[in-house]
CSV table of N, CA and C and ligand atoms in Angstrom, one decimal:
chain,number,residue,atom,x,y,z
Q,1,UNK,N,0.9,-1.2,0.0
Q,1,UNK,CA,0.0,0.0,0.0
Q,1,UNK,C,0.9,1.3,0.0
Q,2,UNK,N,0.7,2.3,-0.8
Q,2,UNK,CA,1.5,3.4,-0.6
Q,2,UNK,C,1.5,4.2,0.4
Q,3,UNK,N,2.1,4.9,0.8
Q,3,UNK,CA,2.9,5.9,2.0
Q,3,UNK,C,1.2,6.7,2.0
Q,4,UNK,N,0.4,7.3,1.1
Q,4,UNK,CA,-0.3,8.2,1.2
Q,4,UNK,C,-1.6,7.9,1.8
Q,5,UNK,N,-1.9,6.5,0.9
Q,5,UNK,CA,-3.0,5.2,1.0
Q,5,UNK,C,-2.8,5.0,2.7
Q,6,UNK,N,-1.4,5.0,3.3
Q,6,UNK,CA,-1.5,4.5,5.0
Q,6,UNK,C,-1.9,5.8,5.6
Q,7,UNK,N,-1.8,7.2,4.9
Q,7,UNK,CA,-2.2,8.2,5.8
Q,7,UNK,C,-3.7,8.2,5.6
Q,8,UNK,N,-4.4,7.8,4.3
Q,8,UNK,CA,-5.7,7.9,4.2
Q,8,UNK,C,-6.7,7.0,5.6
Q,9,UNK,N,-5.6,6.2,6.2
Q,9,UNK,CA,-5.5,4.8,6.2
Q,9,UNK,C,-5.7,5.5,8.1
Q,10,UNK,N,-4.8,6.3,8.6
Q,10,UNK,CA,-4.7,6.7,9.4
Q,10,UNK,C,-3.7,5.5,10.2
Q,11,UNK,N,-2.7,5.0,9.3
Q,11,UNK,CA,-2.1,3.8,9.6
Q,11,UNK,C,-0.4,4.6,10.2
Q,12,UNK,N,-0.1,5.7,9.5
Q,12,UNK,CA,1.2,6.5,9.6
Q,12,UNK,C,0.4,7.9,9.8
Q,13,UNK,N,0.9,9.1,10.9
Q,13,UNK,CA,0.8,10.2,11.0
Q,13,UNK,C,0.8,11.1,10.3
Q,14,UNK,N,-0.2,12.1,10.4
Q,14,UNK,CA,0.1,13.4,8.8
Q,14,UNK,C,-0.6,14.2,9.8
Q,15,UNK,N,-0.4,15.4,9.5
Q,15,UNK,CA,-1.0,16.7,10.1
Q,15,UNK,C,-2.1,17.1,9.5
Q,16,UNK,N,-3.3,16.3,9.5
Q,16,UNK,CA,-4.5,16.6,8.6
Q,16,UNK,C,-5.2,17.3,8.9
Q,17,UNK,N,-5.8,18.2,7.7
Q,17,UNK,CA,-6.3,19.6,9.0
Q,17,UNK,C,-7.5,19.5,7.7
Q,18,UNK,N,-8.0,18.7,6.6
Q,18,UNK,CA,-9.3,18.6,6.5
Q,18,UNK,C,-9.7,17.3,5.6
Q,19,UNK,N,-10.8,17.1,5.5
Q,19,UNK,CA,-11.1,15.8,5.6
Q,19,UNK,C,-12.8,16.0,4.7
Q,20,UNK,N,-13.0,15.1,3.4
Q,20,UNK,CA,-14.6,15.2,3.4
Q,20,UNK,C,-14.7,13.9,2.8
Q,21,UNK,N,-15.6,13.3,1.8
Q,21,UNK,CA,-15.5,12.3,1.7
Q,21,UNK,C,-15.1,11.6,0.8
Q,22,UNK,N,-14.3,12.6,-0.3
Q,22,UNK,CA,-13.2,12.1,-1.2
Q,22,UNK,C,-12.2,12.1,-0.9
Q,23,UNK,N,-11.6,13.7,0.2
Q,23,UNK,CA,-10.5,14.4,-0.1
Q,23,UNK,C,-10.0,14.4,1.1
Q,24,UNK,N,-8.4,14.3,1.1
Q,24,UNK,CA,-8.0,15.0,2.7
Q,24,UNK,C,-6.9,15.8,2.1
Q,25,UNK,N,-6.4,16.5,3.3
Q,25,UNK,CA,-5.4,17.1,3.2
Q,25,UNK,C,-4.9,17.3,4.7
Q,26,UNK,N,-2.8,17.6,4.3
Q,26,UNK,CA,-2.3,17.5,5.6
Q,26,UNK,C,-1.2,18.4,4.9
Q,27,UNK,N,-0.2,18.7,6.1
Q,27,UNK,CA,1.2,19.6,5.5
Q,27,UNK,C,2.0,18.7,5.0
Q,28,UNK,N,2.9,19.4,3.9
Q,28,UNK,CA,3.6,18.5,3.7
Q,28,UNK,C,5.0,18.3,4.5
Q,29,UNK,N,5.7,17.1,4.4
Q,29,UNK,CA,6.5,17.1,5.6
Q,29,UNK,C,7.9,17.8,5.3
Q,30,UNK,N,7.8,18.1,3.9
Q,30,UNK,CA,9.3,18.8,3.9
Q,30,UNK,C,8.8,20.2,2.8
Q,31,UNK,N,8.4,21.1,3.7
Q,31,UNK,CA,7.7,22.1,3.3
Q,31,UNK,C,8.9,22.8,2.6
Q,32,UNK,N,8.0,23.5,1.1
Q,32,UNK,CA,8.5,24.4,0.2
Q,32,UNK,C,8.9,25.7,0.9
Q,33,UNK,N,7.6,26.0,1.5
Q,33,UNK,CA,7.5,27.4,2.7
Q,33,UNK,C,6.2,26.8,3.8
Q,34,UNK,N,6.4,27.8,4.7
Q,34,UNK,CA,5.6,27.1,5.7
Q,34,UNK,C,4.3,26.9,5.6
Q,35,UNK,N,3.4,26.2,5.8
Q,35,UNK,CA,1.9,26.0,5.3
Q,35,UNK,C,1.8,25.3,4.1
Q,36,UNK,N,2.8,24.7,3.7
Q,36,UNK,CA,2.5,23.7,2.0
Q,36,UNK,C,1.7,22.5,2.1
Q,37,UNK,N,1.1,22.5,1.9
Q,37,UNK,CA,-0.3,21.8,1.7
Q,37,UNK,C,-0.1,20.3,0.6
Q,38,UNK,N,-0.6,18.9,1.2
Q,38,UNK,CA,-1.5,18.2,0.2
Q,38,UNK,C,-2.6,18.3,0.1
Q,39,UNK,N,-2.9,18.1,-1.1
Q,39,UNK,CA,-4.8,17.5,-1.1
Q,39,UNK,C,-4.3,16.1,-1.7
Q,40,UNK,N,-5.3,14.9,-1.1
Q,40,UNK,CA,-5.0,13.8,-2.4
Q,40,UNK,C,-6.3,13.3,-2.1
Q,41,UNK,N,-6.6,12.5,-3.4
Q,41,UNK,CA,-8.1,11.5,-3.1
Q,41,UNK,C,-7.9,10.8,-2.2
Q,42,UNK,N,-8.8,10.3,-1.5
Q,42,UNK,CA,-8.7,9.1,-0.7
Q,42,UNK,C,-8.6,7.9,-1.2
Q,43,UNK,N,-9.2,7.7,-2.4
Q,43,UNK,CA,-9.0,6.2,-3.4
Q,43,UNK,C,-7.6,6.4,-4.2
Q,44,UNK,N,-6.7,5.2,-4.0
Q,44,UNK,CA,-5.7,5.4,-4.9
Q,44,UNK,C,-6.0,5.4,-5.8
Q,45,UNK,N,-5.1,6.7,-7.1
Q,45,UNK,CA,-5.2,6.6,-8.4
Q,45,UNK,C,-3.4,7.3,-8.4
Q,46,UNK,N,-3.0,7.1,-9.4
Q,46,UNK,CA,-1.4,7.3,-9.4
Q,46,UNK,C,-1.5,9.0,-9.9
Q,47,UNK,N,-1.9,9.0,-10.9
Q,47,UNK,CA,-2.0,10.5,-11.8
Q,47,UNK,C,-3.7,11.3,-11.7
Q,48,UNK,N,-3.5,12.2,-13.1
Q,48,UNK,CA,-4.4,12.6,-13.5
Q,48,UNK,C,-5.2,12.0,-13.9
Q,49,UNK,N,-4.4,11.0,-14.6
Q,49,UNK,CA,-5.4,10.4,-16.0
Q,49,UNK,C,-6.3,9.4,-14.7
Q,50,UNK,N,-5.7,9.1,-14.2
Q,50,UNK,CA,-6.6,7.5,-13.9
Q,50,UNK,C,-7.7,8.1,-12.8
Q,51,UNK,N,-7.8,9.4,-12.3
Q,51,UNK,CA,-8.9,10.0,-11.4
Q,51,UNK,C,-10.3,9.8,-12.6
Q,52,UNK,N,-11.5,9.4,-12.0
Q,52,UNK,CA,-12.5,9.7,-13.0
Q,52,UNK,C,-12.8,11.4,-13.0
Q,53,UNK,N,-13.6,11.4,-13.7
Q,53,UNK,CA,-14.5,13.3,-14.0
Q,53,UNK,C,-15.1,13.7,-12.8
Q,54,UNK,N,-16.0,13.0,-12.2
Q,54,UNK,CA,-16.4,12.9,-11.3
Q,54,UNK,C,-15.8,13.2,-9.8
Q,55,UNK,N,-14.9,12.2,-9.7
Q,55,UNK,CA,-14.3,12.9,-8.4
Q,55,UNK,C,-13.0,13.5,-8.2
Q,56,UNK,N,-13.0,13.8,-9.9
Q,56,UNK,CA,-11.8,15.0,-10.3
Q,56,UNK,C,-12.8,16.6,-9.5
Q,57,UNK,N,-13.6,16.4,-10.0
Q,57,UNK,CA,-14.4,17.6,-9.8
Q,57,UNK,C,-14.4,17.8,-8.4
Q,58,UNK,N,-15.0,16.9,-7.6
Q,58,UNK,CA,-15.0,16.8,-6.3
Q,58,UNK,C,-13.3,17.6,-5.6
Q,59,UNK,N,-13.0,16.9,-5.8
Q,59,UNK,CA,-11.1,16.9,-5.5
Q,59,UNK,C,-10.8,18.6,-5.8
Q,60,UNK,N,-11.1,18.7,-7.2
Q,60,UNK,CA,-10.6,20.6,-7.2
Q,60,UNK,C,-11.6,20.8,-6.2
Q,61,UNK,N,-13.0,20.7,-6.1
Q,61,UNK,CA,-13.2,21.3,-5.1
Q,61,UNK,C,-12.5,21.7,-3.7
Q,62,UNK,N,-12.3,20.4,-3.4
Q,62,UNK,CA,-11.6,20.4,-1.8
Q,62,UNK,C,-10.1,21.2,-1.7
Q,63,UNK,N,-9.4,21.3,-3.3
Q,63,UNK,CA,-8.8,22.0,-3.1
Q,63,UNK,C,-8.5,23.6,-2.7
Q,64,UNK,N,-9.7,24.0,-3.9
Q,64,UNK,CA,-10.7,25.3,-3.7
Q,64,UNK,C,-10.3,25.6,-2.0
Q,65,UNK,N,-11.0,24.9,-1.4
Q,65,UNK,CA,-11.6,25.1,0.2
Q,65,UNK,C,-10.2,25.1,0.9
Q,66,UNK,N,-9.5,24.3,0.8
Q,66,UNK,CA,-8.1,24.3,1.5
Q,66,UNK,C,-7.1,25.8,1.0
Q,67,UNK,N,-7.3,26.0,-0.3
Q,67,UNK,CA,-6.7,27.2,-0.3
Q,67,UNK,C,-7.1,28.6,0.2
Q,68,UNK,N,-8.5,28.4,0.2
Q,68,UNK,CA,-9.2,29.2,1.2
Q,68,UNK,C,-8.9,29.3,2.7
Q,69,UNK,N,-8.9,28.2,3.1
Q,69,UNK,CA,-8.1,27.9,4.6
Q,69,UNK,C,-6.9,28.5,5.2
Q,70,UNK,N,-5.9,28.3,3.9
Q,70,UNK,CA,-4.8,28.6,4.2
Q,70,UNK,C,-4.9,30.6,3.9
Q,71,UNK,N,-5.5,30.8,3.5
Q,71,UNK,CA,-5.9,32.8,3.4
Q,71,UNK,C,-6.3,32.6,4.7
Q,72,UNK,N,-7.6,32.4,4.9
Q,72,UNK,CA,-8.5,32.7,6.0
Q,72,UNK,C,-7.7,32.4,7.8
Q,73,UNK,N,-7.5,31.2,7.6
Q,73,UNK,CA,-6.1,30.7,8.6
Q,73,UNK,C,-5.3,30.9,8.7
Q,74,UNK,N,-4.2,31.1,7.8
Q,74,UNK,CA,-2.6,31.2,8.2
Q,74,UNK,C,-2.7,32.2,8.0
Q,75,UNK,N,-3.3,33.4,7.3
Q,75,UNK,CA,-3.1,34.7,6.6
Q,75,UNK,C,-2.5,34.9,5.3
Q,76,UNK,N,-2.3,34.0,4.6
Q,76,UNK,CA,-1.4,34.0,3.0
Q,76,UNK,C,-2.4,34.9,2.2
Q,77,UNK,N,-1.4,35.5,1.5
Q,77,UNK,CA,-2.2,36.0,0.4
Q,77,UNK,C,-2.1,35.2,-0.9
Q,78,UNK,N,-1.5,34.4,-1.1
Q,78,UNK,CA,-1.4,33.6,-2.7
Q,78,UNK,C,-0.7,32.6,-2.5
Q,79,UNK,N,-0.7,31.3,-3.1
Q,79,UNK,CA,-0.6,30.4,-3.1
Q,79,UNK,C,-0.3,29.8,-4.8
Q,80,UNK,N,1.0,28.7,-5.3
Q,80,UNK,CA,0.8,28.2,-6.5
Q,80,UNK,C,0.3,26.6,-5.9
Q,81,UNK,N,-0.2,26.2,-6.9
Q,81,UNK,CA,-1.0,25.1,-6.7
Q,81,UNK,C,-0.2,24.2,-8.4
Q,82,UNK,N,0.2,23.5,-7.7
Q,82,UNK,CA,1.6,22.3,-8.6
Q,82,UNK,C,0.7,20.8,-8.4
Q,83,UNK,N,0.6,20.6,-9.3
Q,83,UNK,CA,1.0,18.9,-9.5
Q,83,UNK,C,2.1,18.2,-10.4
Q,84,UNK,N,2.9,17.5,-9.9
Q,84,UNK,CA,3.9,17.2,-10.4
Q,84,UNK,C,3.0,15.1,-11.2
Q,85,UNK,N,2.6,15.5,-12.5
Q,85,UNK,CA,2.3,14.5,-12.6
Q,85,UNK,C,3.4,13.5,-13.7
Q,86,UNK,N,3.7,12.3,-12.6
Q,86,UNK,CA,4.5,11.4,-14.1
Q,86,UNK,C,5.6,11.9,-13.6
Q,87,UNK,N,6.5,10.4,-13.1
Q,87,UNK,CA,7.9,10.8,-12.8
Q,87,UNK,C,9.0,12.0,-13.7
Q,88,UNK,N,8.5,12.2,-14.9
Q,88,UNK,CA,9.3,12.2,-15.9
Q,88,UNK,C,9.3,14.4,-15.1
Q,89,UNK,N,7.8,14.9,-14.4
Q,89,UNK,CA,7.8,15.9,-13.6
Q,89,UNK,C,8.1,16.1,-12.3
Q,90,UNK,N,8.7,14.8,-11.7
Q,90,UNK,CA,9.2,15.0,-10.6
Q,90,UNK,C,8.6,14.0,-9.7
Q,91,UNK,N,7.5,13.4,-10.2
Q,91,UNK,CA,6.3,13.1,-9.0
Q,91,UNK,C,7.1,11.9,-8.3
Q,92,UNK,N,7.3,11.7,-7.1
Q,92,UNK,CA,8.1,10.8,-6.2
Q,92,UNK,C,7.2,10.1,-5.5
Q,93,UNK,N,5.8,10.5,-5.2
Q,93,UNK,CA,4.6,9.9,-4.3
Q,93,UNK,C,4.0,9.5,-5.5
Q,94,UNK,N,3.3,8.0,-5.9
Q,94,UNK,CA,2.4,7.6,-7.2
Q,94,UNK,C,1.3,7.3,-6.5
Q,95,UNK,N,1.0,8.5,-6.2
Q,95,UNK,CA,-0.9,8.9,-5.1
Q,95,UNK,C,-0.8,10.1,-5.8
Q,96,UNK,N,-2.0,10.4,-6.9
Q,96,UNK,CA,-2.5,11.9,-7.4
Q,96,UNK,C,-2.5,12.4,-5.9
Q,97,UNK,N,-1.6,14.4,-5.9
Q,97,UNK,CA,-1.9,14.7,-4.7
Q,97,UNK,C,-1.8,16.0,-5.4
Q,98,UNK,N,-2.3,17.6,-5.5
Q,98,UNK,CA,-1.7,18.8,-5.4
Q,98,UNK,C,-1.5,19.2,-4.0
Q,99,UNK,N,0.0,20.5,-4.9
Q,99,UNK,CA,0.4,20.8,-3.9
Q,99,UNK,C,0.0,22.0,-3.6
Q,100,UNK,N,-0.5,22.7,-2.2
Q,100,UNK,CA,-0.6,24.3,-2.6
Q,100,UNK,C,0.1,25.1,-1.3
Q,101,UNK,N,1.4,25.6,-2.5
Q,101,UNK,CA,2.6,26.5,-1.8
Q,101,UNK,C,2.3,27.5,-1.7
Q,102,UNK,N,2.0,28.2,-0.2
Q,102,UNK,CA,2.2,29.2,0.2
Q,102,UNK,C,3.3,30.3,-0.5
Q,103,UNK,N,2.6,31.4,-0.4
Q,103,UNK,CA,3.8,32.2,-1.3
Q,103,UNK,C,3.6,33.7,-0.3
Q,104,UNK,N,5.1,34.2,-0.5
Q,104,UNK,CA,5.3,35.4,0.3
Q,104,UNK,C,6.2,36.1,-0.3
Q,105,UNK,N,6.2,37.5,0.1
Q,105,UNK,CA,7.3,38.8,-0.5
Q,105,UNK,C,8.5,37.9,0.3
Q,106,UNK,N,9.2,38.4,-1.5
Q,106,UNK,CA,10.7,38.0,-1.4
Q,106,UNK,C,11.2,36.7,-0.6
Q,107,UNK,N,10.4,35.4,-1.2
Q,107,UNK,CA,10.6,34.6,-0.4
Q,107,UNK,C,11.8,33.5,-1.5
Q,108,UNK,N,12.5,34.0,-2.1
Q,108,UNK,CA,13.2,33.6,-3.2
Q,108,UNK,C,12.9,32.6,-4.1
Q,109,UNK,N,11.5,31.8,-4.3
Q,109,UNK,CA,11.4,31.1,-5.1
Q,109,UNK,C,10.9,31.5,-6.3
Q,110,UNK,N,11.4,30.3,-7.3
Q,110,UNK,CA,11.4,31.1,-9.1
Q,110,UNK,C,10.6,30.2,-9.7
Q,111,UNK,N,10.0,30.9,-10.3
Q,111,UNK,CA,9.3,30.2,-11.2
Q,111,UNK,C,9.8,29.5,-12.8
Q,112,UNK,N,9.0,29.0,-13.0
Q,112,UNK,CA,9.8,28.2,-14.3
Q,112,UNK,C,10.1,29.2,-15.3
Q,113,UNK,N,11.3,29.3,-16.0
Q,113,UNK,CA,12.3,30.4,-16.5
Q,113,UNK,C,11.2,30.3,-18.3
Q,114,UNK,N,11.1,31.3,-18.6
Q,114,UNK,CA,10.5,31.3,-19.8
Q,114,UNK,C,11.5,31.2,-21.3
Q,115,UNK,N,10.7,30.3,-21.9
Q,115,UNK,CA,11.6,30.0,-22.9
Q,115,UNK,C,11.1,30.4,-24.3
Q,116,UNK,N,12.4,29.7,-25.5
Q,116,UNK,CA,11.3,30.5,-26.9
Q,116,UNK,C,11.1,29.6,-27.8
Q,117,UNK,N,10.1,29.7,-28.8
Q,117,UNK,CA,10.2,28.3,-29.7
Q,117,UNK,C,11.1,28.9,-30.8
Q,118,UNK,N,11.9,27.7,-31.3
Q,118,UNK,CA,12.2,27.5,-32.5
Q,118,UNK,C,11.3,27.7,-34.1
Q,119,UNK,N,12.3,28.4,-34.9
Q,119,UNK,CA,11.1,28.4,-36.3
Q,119,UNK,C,10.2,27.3,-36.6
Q,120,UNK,N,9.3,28.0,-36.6
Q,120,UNK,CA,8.1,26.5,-36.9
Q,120,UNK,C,7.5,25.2,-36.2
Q,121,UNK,N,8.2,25.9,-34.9
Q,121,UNK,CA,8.3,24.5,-34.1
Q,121,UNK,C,6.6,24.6,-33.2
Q,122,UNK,N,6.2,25.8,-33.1
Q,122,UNK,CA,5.0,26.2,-32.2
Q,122,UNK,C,3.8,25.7,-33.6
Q,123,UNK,N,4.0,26.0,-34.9
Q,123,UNK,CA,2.8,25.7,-35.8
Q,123,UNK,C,3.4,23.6,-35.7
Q,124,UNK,N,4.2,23.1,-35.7
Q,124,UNK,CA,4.1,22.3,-35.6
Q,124,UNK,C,3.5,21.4,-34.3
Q,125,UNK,N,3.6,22.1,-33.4
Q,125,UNK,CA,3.2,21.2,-32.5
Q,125,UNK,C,1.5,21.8,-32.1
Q,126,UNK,N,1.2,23.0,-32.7
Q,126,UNK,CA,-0.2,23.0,-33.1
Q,126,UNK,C,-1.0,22.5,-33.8
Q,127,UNK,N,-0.1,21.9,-35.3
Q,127,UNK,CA,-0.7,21.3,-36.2
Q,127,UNK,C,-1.5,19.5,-35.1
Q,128,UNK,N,0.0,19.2,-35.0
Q,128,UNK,CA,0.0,17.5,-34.1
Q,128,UNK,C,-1.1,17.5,-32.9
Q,129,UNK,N,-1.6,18.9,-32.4
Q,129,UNK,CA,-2.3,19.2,-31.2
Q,129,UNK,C,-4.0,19.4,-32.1
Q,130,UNK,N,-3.9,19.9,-33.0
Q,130,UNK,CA,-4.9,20.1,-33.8
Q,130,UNK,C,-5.9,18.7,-34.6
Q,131,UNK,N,-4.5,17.5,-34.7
Q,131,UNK,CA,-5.6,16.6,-35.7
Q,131,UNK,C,-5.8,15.4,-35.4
F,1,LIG,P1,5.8,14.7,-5.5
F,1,LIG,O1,7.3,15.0,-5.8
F,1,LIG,O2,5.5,13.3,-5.6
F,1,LIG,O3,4.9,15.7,-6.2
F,1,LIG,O4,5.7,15.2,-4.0
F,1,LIG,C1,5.6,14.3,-2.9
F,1,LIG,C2,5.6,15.2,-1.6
F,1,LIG,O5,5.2,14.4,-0.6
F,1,LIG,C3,6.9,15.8,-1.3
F,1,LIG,O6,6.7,17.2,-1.2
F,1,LIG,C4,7.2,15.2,0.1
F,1,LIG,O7,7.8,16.1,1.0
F,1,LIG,C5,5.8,14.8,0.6
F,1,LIG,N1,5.9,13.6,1.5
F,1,LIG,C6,6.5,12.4,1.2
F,1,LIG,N2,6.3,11.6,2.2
F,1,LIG,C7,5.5,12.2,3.1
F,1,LIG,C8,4.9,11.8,4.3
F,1,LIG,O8,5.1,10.7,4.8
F,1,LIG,N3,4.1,12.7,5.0
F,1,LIG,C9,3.9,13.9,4.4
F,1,LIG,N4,3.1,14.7,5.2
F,1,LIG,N5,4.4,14.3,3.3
F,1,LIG,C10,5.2,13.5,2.6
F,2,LIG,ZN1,-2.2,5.4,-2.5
């Protein structure tokens, strides 16, 4: 069973601070900045793809409400909300989970560096997106 599955599980500790009947969420244990947040389904699904429509929908919701939490509660004013899906982005837990990182003045984190396309490379990968 995975590491997330035992917290749904209430089988290993997590700081869970909400709970409904798809969704929980707890801090994460090696925070980005303080207050960094999971949400994950309660049913294991690894990614994106394998959540259905249904309690994808659910799930943003509860995300919705936890980001609200963390304004209304900690005091944050903004938050990025990451999923790292598919090892190939990082993802090290294969439990769909977002993350939502608290954000603050001059707190040195960078966002992903912007880049340029190549001639023809943007109509091509619109064409392949198109048909
Ligand atoms: P990923 O790279 O898969 O998107 O992120 C996994 C996240 O889970 C990491 O930020 C990591 O710190 C967090 N994490 C891993 N194991 C545990 C755990 O046992 N408890 C909690 N609360 N967070 C965990
Ligand atoms: Zn799991």
């Amino acid at each position: 069973m995975c590491i997330f599955c035992q917290i749904v599980k209430k089988e290993i500790p997590a700081s869970i601070f909400y709970e409904d009947e798809i969704a929980l969420a707890f801090l994460d244990i090696k925070p980005v900045n303080p207050g960094h947040a999971l949400v994950i389904p309660k049913g294991h699904v690894a990614n994106l793809e394998e959540i259905s429509d249904s309690d994808l929908a659910l799930l943003i919701g509860a995300v919705k409400k936890v980001g609200r939490m963390l304004k209304d509660k900690l005091g944050i004013s903004g938050y990025n909300l990451v999923l790292n899906n598919d090892p190939i982005a990082g993802q090290e837990i294969f439990h769909l989970h977002f993350h939502l990182i608290p954000r603050f003045e001059n707190d040195g984190l960078k966002l992903f560096p912007a880049g340029e396309y190549k001639m023809g490379e943007k109509e091509e990968l619109l064409n392949k997106l198109l048909s």
